[in-house]
mmCIF file of C-alpha atoms in Angstrom:
data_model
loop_
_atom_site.group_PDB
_atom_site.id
_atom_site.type_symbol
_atom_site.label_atom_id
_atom_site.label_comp_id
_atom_site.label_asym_id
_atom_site.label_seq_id
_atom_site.Cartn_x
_atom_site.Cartn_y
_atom_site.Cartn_z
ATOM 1 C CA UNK A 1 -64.788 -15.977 -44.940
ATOM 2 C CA UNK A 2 -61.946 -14.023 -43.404
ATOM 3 C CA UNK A 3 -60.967 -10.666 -45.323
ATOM 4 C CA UNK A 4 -57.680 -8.961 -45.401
ATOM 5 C CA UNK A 5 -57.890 -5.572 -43.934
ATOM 6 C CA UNK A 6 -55.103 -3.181 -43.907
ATOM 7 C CA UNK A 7 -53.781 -2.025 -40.854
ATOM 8 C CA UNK A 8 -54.815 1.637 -42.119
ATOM 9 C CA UNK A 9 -58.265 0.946 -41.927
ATOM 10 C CA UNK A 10 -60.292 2.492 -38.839
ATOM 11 C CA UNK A 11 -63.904 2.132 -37.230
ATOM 12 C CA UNK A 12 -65.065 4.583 -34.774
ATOM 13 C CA UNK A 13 -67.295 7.639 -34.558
ATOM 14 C CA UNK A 14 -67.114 11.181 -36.117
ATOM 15 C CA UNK A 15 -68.857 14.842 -35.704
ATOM 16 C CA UNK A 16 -69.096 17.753 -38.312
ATOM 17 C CA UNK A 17 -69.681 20.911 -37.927
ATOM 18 C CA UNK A 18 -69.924 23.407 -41.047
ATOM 19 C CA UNK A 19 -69.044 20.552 -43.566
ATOM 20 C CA UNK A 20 -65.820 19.563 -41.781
ATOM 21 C CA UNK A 21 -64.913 16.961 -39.710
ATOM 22 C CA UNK A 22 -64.898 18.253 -36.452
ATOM 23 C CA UNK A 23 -63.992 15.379 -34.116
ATOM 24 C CA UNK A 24 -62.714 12.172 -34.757
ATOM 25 C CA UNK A 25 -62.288 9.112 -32.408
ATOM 26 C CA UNK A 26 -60.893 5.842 -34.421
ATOM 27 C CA UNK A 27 -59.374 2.577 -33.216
ATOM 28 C CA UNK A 28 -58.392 -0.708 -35.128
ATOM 29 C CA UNK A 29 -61.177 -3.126 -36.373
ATOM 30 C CA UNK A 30 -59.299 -5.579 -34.247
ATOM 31 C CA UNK A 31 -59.757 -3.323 -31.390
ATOM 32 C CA UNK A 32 -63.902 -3.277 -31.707
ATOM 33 C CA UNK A 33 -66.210 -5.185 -30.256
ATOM 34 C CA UNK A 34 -67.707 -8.345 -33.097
ATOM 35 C CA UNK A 35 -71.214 -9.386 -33.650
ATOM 36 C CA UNK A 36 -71.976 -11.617 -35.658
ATOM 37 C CA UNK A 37 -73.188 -8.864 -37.734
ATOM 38 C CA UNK A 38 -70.205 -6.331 -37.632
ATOM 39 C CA UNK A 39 -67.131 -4.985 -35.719
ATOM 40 C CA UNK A 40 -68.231 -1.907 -34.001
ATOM 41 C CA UNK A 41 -65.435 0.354 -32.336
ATOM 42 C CA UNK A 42 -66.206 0.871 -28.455
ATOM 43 C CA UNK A 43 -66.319 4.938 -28.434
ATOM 44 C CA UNK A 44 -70.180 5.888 -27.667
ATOM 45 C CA UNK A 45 -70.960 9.851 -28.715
ATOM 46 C CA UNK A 46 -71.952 10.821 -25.386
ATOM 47 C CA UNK A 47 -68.918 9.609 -23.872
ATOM 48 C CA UNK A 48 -66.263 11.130 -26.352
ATOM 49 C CA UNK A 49 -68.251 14.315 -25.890
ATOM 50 C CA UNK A 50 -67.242 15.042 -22.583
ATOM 51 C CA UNK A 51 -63.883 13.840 -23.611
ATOM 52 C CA UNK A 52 -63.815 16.765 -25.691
ATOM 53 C CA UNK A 53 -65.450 19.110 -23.148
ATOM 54 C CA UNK A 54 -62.345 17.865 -20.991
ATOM 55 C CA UNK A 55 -59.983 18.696 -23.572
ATOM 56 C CA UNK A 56 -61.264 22.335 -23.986
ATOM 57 C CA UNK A 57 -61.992 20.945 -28.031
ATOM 58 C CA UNK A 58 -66.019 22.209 -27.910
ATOM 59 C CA UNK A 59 -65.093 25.757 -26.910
ATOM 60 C CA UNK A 60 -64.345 26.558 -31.097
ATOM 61 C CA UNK A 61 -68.159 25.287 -31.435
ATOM 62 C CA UNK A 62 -70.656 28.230 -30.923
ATOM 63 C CA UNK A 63 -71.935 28.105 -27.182
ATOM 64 C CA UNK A 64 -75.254 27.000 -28.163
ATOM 65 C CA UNK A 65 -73.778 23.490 -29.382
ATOM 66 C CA UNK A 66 -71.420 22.582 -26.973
ATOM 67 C CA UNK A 67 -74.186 21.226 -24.842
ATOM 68 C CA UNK A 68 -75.899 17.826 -26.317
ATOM 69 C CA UNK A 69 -73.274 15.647 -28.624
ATOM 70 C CA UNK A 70 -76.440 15.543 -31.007
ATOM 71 C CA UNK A 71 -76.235 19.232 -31.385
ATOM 72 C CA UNK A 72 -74.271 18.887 -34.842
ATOM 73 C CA UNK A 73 -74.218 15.949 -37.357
ATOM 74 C CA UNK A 74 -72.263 12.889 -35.843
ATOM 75 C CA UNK A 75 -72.398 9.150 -37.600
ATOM 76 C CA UNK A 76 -70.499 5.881 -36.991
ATOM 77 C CA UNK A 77 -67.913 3.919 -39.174
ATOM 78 C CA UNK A 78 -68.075 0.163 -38.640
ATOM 79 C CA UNK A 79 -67.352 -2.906 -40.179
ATOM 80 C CA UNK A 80 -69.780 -5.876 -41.764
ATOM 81 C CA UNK A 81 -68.602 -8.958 -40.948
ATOM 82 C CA UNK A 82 -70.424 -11.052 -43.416
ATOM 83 C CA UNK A 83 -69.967 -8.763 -46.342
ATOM 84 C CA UNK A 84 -66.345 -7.470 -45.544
ATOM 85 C CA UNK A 85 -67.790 -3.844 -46.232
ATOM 86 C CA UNK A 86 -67.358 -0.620 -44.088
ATOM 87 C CA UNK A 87 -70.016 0.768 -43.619
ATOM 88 C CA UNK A 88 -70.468 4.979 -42.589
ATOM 89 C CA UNK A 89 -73.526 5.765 -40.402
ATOM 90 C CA UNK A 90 -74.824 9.597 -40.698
ATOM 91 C CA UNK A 91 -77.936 11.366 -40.808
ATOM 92 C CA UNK A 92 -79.278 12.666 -43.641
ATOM 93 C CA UNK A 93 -77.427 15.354 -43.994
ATOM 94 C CA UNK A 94 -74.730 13.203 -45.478
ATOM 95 C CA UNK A 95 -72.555 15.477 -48.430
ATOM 96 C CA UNK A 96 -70.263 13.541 -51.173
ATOM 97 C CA UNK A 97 -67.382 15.938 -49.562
ATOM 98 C CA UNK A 98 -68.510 14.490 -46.162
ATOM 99 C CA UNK A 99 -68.277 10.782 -47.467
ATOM 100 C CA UNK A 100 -64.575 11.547 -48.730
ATOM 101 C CA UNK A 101 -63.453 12.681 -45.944
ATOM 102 C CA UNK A 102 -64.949 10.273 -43.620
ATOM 103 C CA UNK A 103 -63.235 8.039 -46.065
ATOM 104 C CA UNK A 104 -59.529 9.606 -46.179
ATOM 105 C CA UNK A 105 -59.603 9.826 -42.157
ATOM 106 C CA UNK A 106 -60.767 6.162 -41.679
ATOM 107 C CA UNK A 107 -58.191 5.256 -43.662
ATOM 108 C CA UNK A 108 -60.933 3.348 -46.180
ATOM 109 C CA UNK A 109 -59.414 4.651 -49.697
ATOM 110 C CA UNK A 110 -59.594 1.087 -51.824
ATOM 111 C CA UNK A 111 -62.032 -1.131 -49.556
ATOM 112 C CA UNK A 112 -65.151 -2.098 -50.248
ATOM 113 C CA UNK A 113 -67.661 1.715 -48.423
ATOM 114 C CA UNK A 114 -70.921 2.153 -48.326
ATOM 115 C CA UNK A 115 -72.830 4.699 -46.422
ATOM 116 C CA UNK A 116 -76.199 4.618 -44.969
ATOM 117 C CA UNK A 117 -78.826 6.831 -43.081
ATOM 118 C CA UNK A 118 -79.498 6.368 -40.075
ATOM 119 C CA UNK A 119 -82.461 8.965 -38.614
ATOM 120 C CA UNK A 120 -80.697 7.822 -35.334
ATOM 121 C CA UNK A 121 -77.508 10.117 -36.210
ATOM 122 C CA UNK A 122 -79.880 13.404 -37.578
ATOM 123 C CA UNK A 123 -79.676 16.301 -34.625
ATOM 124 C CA UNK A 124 -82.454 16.654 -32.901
ATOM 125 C CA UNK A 125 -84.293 19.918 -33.773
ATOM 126 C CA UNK A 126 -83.716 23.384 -31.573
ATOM 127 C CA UNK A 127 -86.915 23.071 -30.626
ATOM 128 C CA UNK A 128 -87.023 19.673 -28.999
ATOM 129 C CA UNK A 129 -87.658 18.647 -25.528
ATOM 130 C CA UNK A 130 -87.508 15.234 -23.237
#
């Protein structure tokens, strides 16, 4: 089945920081890489970090986060293929205010959302070392 999506609608990644978005990379579905599963974008976290860094855009984080792009909550926006749903990635600190936004930003308002947890997106504690 082949579903109409508007040219408004984005996948790609996202960071908050203090319930906002913080940092937002998006690109057409068309633009992603398919699956058979779902349409992924082709920003990785670590990647668009440094991009960032780069940019100067991680200096208005406290210095203690500017390090590791897991440092503050980050989550993925993609699209299912077989279902012709978006789907938002996050951790599980995952607000309704967070899920609107995410929404208004991706350009999502009217398709078919849902939003799932993914431990892989939760920061890893202060604490934590490799």
């Amino acid at each position: 089945m082949i579903y109409e999506i508007p040219d408004s609608a984005r996948i790609g990644i996202y960071w908050f920081y203090q319930e906002e978005l913080f940092a937002v990379f998006t690109q057409a579905v068309e633009a992603g890489e398919q699956s058979a599963v779902a349409v992924d974008s082709t920003f990785s976290h670590w990647h668009e970090w440094e991009v960032l860094r780069e940019r100067g855009q991680l200096l208005a984080l406290p210095r203690e986060l500017r390090d590791e792009y897991d440092a503050i909550p980050r989550g993925r926006v993609l699209f299912r293929v077989k279902t012709g749903v978006f789907v938002i990635l996050h951790g599980s600190e995952f607000s309704r205010t967070q899920q609107e936004s995410v929404i208004k930003r991706f350009g999502l308002t009217g398709q078919p959302v849902t939003d799932e947890w993914d431990e892989h997106y939760d920061p890893l504690p202060a604490h934590f070392t490799f």
